[in-house]
Short mmCIF file of C-alpha atoms and ligand atoms in Angstrom, two decimals:
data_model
loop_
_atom_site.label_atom_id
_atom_site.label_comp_id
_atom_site.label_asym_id
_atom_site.label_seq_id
_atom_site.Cartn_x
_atom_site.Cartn_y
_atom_site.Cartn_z
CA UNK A 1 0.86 41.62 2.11
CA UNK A 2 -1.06 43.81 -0.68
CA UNK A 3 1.94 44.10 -2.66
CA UNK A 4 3.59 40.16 -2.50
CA UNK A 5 2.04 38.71 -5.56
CA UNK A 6 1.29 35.04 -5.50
CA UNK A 7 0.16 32.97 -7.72
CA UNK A 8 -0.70 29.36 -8.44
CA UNK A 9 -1.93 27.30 -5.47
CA UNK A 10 -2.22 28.98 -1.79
CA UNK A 11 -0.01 26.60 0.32
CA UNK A 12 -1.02 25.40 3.76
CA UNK A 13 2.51 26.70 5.25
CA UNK A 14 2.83 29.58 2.38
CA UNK A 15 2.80 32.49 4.66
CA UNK A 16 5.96 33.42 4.73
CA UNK A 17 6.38 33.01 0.83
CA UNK A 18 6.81 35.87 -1.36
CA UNK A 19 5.97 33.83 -4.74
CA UNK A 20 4.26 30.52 -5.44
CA UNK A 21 5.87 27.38 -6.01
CA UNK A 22 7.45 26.95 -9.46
CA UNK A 23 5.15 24.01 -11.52
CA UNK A 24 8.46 21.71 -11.73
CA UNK A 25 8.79 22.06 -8.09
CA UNK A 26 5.64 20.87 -7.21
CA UNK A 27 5.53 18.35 -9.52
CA UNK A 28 9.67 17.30 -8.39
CA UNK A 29 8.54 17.20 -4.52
CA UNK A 30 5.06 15.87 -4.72
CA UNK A 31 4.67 12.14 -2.85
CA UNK A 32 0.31 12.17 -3.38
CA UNK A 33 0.98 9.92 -6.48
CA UNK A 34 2.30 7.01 -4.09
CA UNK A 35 1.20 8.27 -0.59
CA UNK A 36 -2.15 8.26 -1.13
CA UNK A 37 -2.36 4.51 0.15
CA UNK A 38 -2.15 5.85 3.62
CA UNK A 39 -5.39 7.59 3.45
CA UNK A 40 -6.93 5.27 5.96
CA UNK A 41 -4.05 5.41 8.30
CA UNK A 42 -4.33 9.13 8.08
CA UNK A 43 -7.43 9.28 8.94
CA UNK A 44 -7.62 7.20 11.66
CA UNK A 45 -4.85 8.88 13.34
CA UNK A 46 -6.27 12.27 12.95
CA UNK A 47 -9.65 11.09 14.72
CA UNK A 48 -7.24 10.00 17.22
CA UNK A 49 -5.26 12.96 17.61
CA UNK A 50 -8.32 15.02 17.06
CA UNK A 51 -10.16 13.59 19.93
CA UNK A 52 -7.47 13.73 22.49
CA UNK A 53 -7.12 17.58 21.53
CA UNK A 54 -10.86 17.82 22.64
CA UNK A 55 -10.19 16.10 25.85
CA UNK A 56 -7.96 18.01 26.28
CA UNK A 57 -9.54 21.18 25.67
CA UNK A 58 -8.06 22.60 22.30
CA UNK A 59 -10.80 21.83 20.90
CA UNK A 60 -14.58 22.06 21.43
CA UNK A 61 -17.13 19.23 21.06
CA UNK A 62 -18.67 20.76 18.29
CA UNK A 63 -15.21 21.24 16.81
CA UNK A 64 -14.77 17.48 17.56
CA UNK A 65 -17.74 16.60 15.90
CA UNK A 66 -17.14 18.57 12.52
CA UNK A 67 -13.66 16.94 11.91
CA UNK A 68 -14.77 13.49 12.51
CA UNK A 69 -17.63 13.48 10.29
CA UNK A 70 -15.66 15.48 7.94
CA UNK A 71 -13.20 13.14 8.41
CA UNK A 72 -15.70 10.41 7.67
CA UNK A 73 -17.27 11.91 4.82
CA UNK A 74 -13.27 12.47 3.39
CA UNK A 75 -12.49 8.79 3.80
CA UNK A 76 -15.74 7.65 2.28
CA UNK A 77 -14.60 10.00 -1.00
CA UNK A 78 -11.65 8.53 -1.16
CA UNK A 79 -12.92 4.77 -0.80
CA UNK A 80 -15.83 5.65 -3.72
CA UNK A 81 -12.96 7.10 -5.88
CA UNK A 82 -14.65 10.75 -6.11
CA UNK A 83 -12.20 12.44 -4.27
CA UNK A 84 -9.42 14.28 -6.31
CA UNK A 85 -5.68 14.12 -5.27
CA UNK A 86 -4.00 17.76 -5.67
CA UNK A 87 -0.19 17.29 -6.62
CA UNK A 88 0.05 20.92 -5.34
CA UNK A 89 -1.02 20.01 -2.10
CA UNK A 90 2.14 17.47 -2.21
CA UNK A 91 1.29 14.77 -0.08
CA UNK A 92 -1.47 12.71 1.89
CA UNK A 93 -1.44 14.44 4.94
CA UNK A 94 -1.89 17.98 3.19
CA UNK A 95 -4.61 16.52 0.55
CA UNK A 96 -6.87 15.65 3.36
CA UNK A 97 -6.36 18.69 5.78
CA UNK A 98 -6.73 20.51 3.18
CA UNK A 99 -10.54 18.89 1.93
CA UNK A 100 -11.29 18.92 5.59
CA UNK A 101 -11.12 22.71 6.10
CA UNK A 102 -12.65 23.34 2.47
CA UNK A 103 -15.78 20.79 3.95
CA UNK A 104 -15.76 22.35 7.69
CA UNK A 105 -14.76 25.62 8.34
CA UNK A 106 -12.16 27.15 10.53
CA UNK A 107 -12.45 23.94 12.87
CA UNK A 108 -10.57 21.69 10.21
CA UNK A 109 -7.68 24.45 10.65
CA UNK A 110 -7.24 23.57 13.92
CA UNK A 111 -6.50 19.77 13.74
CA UNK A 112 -3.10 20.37 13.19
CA UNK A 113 -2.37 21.99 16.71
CA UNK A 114 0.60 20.11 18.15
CA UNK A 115 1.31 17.59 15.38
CA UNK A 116 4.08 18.36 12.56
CA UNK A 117 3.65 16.01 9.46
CA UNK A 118 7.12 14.59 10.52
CA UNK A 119 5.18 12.73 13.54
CA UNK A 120 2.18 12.25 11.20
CA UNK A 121 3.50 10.43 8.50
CA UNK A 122 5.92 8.32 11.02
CA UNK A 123 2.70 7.45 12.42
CA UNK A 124 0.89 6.74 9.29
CA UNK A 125 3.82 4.23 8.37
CA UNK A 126 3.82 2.44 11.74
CA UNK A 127 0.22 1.92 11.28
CA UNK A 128 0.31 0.67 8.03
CA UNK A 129 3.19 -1.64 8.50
CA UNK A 130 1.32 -2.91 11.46
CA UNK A 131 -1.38 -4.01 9.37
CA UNK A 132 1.01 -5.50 6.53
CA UNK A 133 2.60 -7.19 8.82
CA UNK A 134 -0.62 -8.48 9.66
CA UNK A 135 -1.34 -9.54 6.47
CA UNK A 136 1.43 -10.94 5.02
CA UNK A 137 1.34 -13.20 7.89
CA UNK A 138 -1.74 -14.53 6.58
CA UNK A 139 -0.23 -15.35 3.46
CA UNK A 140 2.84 -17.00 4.63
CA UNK A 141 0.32 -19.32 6.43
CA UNK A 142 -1.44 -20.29 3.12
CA UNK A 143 1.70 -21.13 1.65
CA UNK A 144 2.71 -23.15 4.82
CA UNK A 145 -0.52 -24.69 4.63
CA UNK A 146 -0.01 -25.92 1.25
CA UNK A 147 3.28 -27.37 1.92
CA UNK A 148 1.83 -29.63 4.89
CA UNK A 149 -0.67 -30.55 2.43
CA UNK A 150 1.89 -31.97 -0.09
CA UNK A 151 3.92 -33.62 2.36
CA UNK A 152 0.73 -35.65 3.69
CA UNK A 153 0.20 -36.72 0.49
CA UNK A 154 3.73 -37.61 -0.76
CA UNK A 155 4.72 -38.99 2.57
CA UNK A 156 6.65 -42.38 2.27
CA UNK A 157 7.90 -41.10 -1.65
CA UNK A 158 11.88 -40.85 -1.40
CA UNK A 159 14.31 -38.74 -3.71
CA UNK A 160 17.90 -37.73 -3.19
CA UNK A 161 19.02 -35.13 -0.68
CA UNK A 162 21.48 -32.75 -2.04
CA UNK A 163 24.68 -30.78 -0.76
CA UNK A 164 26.56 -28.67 -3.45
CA UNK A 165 24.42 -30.24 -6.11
CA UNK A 166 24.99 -33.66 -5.75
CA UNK A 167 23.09 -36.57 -4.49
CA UNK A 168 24.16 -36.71 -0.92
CA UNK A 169 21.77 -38.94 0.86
CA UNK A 170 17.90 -40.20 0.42
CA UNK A 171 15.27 -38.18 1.97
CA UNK A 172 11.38 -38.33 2.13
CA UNK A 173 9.89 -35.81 -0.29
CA UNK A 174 7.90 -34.63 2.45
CA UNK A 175 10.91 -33.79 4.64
CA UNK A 176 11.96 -31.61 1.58
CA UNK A 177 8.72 -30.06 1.63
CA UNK A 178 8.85 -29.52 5.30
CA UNK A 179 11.69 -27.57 5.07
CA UNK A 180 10.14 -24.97 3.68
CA UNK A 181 6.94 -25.05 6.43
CA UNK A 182 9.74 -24.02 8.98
CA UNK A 183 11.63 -21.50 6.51
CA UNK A 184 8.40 -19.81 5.99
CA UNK A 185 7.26 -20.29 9.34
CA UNK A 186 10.77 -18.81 10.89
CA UNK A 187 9.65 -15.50 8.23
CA UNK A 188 5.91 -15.41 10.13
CA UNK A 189 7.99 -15.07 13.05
CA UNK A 190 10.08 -12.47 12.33
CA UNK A 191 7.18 -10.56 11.01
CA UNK A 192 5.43 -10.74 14.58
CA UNK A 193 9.26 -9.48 15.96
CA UNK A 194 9.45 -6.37 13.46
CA UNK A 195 5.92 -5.92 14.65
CA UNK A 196 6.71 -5.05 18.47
CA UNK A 197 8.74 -2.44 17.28
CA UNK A 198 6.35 -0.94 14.83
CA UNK A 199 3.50 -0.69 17.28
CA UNK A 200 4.99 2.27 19.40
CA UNK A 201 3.16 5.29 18.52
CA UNK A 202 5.39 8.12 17.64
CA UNK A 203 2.41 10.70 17.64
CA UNK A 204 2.90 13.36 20.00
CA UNK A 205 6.57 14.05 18.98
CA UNK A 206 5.48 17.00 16.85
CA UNK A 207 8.76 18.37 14.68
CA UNK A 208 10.81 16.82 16.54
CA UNK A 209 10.86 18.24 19.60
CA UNK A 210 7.72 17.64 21.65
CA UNK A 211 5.21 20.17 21.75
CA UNK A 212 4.43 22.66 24.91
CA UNK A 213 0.29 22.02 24.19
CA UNK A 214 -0.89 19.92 26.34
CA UNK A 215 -1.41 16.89 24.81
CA UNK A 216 -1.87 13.14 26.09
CA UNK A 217 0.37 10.91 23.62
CA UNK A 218 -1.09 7.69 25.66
CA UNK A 219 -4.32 8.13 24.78
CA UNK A 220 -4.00 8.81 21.10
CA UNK A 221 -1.34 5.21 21.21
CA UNK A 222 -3.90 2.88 23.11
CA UNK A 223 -7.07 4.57 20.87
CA UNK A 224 -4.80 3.52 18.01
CA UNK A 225 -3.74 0.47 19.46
CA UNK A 226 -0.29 0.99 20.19
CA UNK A 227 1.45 -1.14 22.78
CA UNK A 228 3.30 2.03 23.99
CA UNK A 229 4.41 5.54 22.71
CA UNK A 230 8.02 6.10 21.43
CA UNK A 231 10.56 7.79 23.83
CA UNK A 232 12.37 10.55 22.52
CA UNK A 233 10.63 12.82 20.15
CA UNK A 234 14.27 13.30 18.21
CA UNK A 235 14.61 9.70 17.45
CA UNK A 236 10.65 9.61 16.18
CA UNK A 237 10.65 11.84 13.68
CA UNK A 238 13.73 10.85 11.94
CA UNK A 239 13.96 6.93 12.81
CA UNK A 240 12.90 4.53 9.83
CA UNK A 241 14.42 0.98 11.10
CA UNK A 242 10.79 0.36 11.94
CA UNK A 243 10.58 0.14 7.80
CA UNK A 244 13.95 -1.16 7.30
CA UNK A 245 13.26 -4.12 9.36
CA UNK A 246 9.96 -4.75 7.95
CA UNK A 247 11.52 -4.83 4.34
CA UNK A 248 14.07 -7.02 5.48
CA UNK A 249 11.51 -9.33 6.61
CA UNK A 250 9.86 -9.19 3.12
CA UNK A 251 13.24 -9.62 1.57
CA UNK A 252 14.18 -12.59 3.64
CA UNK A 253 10.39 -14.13 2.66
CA UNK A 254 11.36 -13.02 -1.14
CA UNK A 255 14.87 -15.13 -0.83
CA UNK A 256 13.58 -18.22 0.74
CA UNK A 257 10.48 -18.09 -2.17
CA UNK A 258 13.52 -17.61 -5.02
CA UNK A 259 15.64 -20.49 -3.90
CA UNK A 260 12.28 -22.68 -4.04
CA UNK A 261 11.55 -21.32 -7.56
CA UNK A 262 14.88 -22.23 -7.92
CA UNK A 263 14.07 -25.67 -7.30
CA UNK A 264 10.98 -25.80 -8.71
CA UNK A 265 12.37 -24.29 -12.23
CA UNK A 266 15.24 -27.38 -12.22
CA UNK A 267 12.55 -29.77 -10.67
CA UNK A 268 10.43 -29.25 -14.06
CA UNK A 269 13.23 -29.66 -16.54
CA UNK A 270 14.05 -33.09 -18.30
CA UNK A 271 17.04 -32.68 -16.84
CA UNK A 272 15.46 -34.00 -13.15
CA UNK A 273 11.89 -34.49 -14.33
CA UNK A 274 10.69 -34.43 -10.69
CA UNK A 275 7.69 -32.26 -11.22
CA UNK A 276 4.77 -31.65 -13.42
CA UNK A 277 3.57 -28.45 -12.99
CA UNK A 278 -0.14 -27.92 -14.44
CA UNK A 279 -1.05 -26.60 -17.33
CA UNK A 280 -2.98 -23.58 -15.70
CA UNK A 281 0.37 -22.28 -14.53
CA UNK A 282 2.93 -22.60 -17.00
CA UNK A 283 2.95 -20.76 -20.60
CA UNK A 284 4.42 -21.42 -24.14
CA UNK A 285 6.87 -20.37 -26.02
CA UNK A 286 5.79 -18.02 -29.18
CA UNK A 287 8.02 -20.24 -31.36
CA UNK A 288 8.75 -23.54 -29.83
CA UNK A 289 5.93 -25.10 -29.97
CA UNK A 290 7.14 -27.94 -27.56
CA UNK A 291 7.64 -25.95 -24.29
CA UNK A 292 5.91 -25.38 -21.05
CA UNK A 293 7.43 -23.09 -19.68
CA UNK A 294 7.38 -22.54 -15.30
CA UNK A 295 7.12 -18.81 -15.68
CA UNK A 296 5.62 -18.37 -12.33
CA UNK A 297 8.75 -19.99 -10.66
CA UNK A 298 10.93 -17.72 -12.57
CA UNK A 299 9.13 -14.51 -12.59
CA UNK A 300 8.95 -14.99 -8.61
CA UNK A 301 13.11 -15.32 -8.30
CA UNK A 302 13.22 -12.89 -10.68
CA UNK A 303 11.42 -10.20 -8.36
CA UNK A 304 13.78 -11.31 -5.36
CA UNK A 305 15.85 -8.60 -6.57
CA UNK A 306 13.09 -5.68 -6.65
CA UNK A 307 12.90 -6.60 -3.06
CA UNK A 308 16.36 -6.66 -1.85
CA UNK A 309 16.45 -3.41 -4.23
CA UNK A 310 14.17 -1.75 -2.14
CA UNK A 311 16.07 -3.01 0.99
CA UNK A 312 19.39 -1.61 -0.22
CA UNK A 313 17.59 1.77 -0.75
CA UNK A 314 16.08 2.16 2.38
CA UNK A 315 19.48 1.42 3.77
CA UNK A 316 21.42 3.86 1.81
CA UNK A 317 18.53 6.33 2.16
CA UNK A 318 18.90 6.51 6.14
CA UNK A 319 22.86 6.25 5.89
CA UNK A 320 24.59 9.68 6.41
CA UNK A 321 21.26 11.58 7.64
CA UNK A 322 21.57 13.72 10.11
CA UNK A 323 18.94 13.87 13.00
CA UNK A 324 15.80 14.55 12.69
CA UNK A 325 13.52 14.65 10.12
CA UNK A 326 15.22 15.20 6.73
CA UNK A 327 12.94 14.82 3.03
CA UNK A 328 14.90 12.28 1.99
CA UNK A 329 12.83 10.27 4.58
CA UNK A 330 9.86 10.48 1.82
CA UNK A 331 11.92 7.87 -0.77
CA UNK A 332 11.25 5.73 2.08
CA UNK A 333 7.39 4.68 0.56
CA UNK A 334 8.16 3.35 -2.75
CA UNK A 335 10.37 0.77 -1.62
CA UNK A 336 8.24 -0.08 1.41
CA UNK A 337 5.00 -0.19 -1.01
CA UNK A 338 6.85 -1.78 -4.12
CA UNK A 339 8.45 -4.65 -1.39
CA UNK A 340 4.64 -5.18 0.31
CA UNK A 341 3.31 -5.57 -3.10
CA UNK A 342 5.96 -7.92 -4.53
CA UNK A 343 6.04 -10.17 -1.69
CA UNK A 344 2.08 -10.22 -1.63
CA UNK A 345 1.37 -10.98 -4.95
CA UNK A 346 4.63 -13.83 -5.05
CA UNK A 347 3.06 -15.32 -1.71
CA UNK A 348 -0.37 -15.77 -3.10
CA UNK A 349 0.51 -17.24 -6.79
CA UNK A 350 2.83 -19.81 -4.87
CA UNK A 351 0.08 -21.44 -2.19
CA UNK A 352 -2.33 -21.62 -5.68
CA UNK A 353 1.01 -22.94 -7.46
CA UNK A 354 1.27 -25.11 -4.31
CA UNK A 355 -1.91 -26.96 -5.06
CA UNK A 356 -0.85 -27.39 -8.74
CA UNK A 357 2.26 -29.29 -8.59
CA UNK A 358 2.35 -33.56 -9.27
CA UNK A 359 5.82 -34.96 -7.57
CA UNK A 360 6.77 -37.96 -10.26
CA UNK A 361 7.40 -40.09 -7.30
CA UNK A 362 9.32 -42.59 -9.51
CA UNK A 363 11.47 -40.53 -11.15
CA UNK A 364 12.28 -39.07 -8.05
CA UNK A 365 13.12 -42.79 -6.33
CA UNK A 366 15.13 -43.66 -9.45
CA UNK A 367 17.39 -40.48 -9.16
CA UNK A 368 18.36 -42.32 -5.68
CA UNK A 369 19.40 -45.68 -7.61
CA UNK A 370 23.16 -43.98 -8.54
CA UNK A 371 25.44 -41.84 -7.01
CA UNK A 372 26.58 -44.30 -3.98
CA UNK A 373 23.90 -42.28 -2.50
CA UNK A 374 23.80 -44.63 0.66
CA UNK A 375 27.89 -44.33 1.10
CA UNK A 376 27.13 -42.56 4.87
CA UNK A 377 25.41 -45.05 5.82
CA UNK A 378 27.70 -47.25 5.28
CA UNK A 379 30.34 -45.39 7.33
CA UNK A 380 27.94 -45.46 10.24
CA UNK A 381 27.31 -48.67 10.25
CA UNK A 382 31.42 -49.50 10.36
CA UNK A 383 31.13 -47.07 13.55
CA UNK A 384 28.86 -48.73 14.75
CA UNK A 385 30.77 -52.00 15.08
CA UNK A 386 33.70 -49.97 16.31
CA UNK A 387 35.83 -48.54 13.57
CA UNK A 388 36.62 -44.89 14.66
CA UNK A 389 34.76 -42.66 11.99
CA UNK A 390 37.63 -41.31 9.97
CA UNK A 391 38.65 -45.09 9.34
CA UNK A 392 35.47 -45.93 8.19
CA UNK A 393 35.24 -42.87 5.76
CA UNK A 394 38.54 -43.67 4.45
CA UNK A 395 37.42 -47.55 4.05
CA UNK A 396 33.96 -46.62 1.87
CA UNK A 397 35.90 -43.86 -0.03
CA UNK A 398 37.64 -47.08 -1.38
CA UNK A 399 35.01 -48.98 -2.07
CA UNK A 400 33.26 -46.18 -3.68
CA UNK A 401 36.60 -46.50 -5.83
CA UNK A 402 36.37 -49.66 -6.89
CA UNK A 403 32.51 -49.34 -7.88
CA UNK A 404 33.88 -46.08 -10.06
CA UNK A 405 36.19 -48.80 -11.64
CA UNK A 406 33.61 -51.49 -12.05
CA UNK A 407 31.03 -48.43 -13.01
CA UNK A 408 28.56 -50.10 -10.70
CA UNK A 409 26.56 -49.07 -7.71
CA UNK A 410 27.78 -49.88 -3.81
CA UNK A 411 24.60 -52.31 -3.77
CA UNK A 412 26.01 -53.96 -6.70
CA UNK A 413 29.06 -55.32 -5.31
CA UNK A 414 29.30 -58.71 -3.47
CA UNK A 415 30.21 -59.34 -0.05
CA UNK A 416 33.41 -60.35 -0.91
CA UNK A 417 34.35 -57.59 -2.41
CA UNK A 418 33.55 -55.12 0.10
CA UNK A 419 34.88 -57.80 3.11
CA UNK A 420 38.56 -57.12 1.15
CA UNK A 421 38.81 -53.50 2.68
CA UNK A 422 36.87 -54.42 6.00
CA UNK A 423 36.23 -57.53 8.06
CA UNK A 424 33.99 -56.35 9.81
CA UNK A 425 31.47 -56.30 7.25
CA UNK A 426 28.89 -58.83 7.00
CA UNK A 427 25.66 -59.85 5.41
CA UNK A 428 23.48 -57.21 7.22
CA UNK A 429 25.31 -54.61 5.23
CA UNK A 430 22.75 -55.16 1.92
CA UNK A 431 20.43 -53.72 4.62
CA UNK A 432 21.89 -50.60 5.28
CA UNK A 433 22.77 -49.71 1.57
CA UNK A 434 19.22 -49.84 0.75
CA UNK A 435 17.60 -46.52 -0.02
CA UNK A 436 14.72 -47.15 2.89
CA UNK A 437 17.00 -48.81 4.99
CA UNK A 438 19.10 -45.77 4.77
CA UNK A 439 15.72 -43.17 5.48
CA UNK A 440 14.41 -44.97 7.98
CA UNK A 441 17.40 -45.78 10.07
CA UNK A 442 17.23 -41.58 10.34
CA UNK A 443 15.74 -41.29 13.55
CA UNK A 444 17.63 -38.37 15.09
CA UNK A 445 15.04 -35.46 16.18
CA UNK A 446 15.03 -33.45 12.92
CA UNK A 447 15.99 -36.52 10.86
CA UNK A 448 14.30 -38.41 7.41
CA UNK A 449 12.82 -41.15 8.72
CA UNK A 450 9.15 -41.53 8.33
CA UNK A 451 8.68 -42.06 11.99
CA UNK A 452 10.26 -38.11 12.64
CA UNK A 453 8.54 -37.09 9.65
CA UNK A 454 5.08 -37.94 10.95
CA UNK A 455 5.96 -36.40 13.83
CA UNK A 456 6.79 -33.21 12.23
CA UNK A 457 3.94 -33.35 10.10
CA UNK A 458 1.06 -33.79 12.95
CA UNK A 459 2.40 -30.91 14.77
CA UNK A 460 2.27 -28.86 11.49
CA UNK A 461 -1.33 -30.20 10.84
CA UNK A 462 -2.36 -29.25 13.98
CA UNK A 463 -0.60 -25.65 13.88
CA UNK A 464 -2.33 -24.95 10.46
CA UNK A 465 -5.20 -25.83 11.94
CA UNK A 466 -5.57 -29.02 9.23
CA UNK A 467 -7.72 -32.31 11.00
N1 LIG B 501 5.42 13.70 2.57
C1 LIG B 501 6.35 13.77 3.64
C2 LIG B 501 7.10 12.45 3.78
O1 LIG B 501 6.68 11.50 3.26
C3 LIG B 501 5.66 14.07 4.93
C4 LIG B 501 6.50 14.80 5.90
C5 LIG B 501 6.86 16.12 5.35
N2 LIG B 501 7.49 16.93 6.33
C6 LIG B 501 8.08 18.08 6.00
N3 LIG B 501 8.62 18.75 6.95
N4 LIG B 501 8.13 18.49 4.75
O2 LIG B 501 8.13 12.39 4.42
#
């Protein structure tokens, strides 16, 4: 060994390297700068793994006792922002071995005994996407929250219902707002899905190929609170759908938060004038002095694609990778991180943007004044006195003609006029072409009318836990 000179940093698995690691190396394959988040998942696994190794007799109590307080003392470093990051030591997992043997001694060498960092950091990722999952539950309930809130206090305030753009048929506002509660709510559920998956503890699986110490994977999952452990030590250290899914989750929460910008950002225009969003979140233009602009809207659809960016990486990232572990599997954080941090931060701004939005409940009932808006019901209520459907669409498509040629609205023609292309119309009619007439006769489970609405809105109150 006398005559291999080395220089630079002594690596933890250097031994059987003649020269140290170029600088641009180092600096190429280093992950601390990102990784570092994971301290506490680390940590909390190596406690784990560390006292299972004592139980199991490869290590002593006193042994046991240095690395967990070492451990401790390492974690509360890191919390108090004293503790220095090393991009030599490349990565989480090395940083904190590494301060644990410089703190303890020879006993901090032997934490690593039957673990790999191919096992370690799948474990560290399962354990933080556990808690994210966790998490960003909690937000999607403040923003499903705030959406029950609104549609109490809008409920019996119409506005059109569109398909492709155009009016299509009156709604409440509040079932509009409802949609979202279950969009958002089917997202919280998927999260809880991904999460039964995630909470297998992969620990245990070493390199990838088990380990001949003896070892009790079980009792490291359950300390860690793992439903189960995973089953083939192969397909542990090199699976990542665990991630994928979870950033598909945040991509699908991402999507369903753009299209309501979306809304939001053409609700606040002149152009529908349905919304007023508060001063406190919109911002001005540096030379029109006129606008308010709804920045927070746009910003949040703009980030939809960071997210699905990060999903298309992770997905190309696994594609073509052989089995097992492979260091392409470290890209995997950045997009994880960068999709748990966009989604956070867009989730919080829109339950506070939530509570800052005015509906302009007349604008919004005047939009449903034009566009033959009530023509379906219409229809229906030629079914219901017998005419077979297609007939009746055919009949109001004609009268919808004539009211193009008159430039007037279907409630604007006479009795007469609409008796010419049916007989079977009568006075009730005026009924049914009203706007509420038309919401309220929406009773289907699901439907507009206030009487489903109510319904749908108690059950949400009493799910988000509102009196
Ligand atoms: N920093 C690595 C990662 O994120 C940890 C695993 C490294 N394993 C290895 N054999 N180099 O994937």
């Amino acid at each position: 060994m006398a005559d291999r000179k080395k220089s630079g940093s002594k690596k933890m698995w250097g031994g059987r390297f003649a020269e140290a690691t170029a600088a641009s190396v180092e600096a190429f394959t280093a992950s601390i700068h990102y990784d570092s988040r994971l301290y506490r998942y680390d940590i909390a696994g190596s406690k784990a793994h560390a006292q299972m190794l004592a139980d199991n007799g490869i290590l002593s109590r006193e042994e046991l006792q240095d690395i967990i307080s070492g451990l401790t003392a390492i974690e509360s470093e890191i919390e108090a922002g004293t503790f220095t990051f090393r991009q030599d030591l490349e990565d989480i997992h090395m940083n904190i071995e590494k301060a644990l043997v410089d703190r303890i001694g020879p006993a901090g060498a032997k934490l690593h005994s039957a673990r790999s960092r191919n096992d370690q950091i799948a474990l560290d990722l399962r354990l933080y996407l556990r808690d994210e999952c966790d998490r960003l539950g909690g937000l999607l309930h403040g923003v499903r929250r705030a959406f029950v809130v609104l549609a109490r206090s809008y409920l019996g305030a119409v506005m059109p219902g569109y398909t492709h753009m155009q009016r299509a048929q009156p709604v409440l506002v509040s079932h509009h707002l409802l949609a979202y509660y279950e969009m958002f709510g089917r997202d919280g559920e998927r999260l809880q899905d991904c999460r039964k998956r995630i909470n297998s503890s992969p620990l245990g699986s070493a390199a990838l190929a088990g380990t001949g110490l003896p070892i009790d994977r079980e009792q490291v999952a359950a300390q860690l609170g793992f439903d189960s452990v995973t089953a083939n030590s192969m397909d542990s250290a090199g699976d990542r759908d665990f991630a994928i899914e979870f950033v598909s989750c945040c991509a699908l929460i991402q999507l369903h938060l753009s299209r309501l910008c979306e809304e939001l950002v053409l609700w606040s225009g002149s152009e529908f004038d349905f919304v007023e969003i508060s001063d406190t979140f919109c911002t001005g233009s540096s030379i029109m002095p006129q606008k308010k602009n709804p920045d927070i809207p746009e910003l949040i659809r703009g980030k939809s694609g960071r997210v699905v960016g990060s999903l298309m990486a992770l997905l190309t990232l696994v594609k073509g990778l052989p089995l097992t572990y492979n260091r392409d599997l470290q890209e995997d954080k950045e997009p994880v991180f960068d999709a748990v941090d966009t989604v956070s931060a867009s989730l919080a701004i829109m339950a506070e943007l939530l509570g800052n939005l005015q509906f302009k409940t007349t604008r919004m009932r005047e939009a449903t004044a034009t566009g033959f808006i009530t023509a379906t019901d219409l229809a229906d209520y030629l079914v219901l006195k017998d005419v077979p459907f297609r007939e009746a669409h055919g009949i109001v498509g004609n009268i919808v003609g004539l009211c193009l040629e008159r430039g007037c609205e279907l409630m604007e023609l006479g009795l007469a006029d609409m008796q010419r292309f049916s007989r079977v119309i009568e006075k009730d009619v005026f009924e049914v072409l009203s706007v509420d007439g038309s919401v309220e006769s929406r009773i289907s489970t699901g439907g507009t009318s206030s009487l489903r609405v109510e319904e749908a809105l108690g059950a949400a109150e009493k799910l988000m836990g509102i009196a």
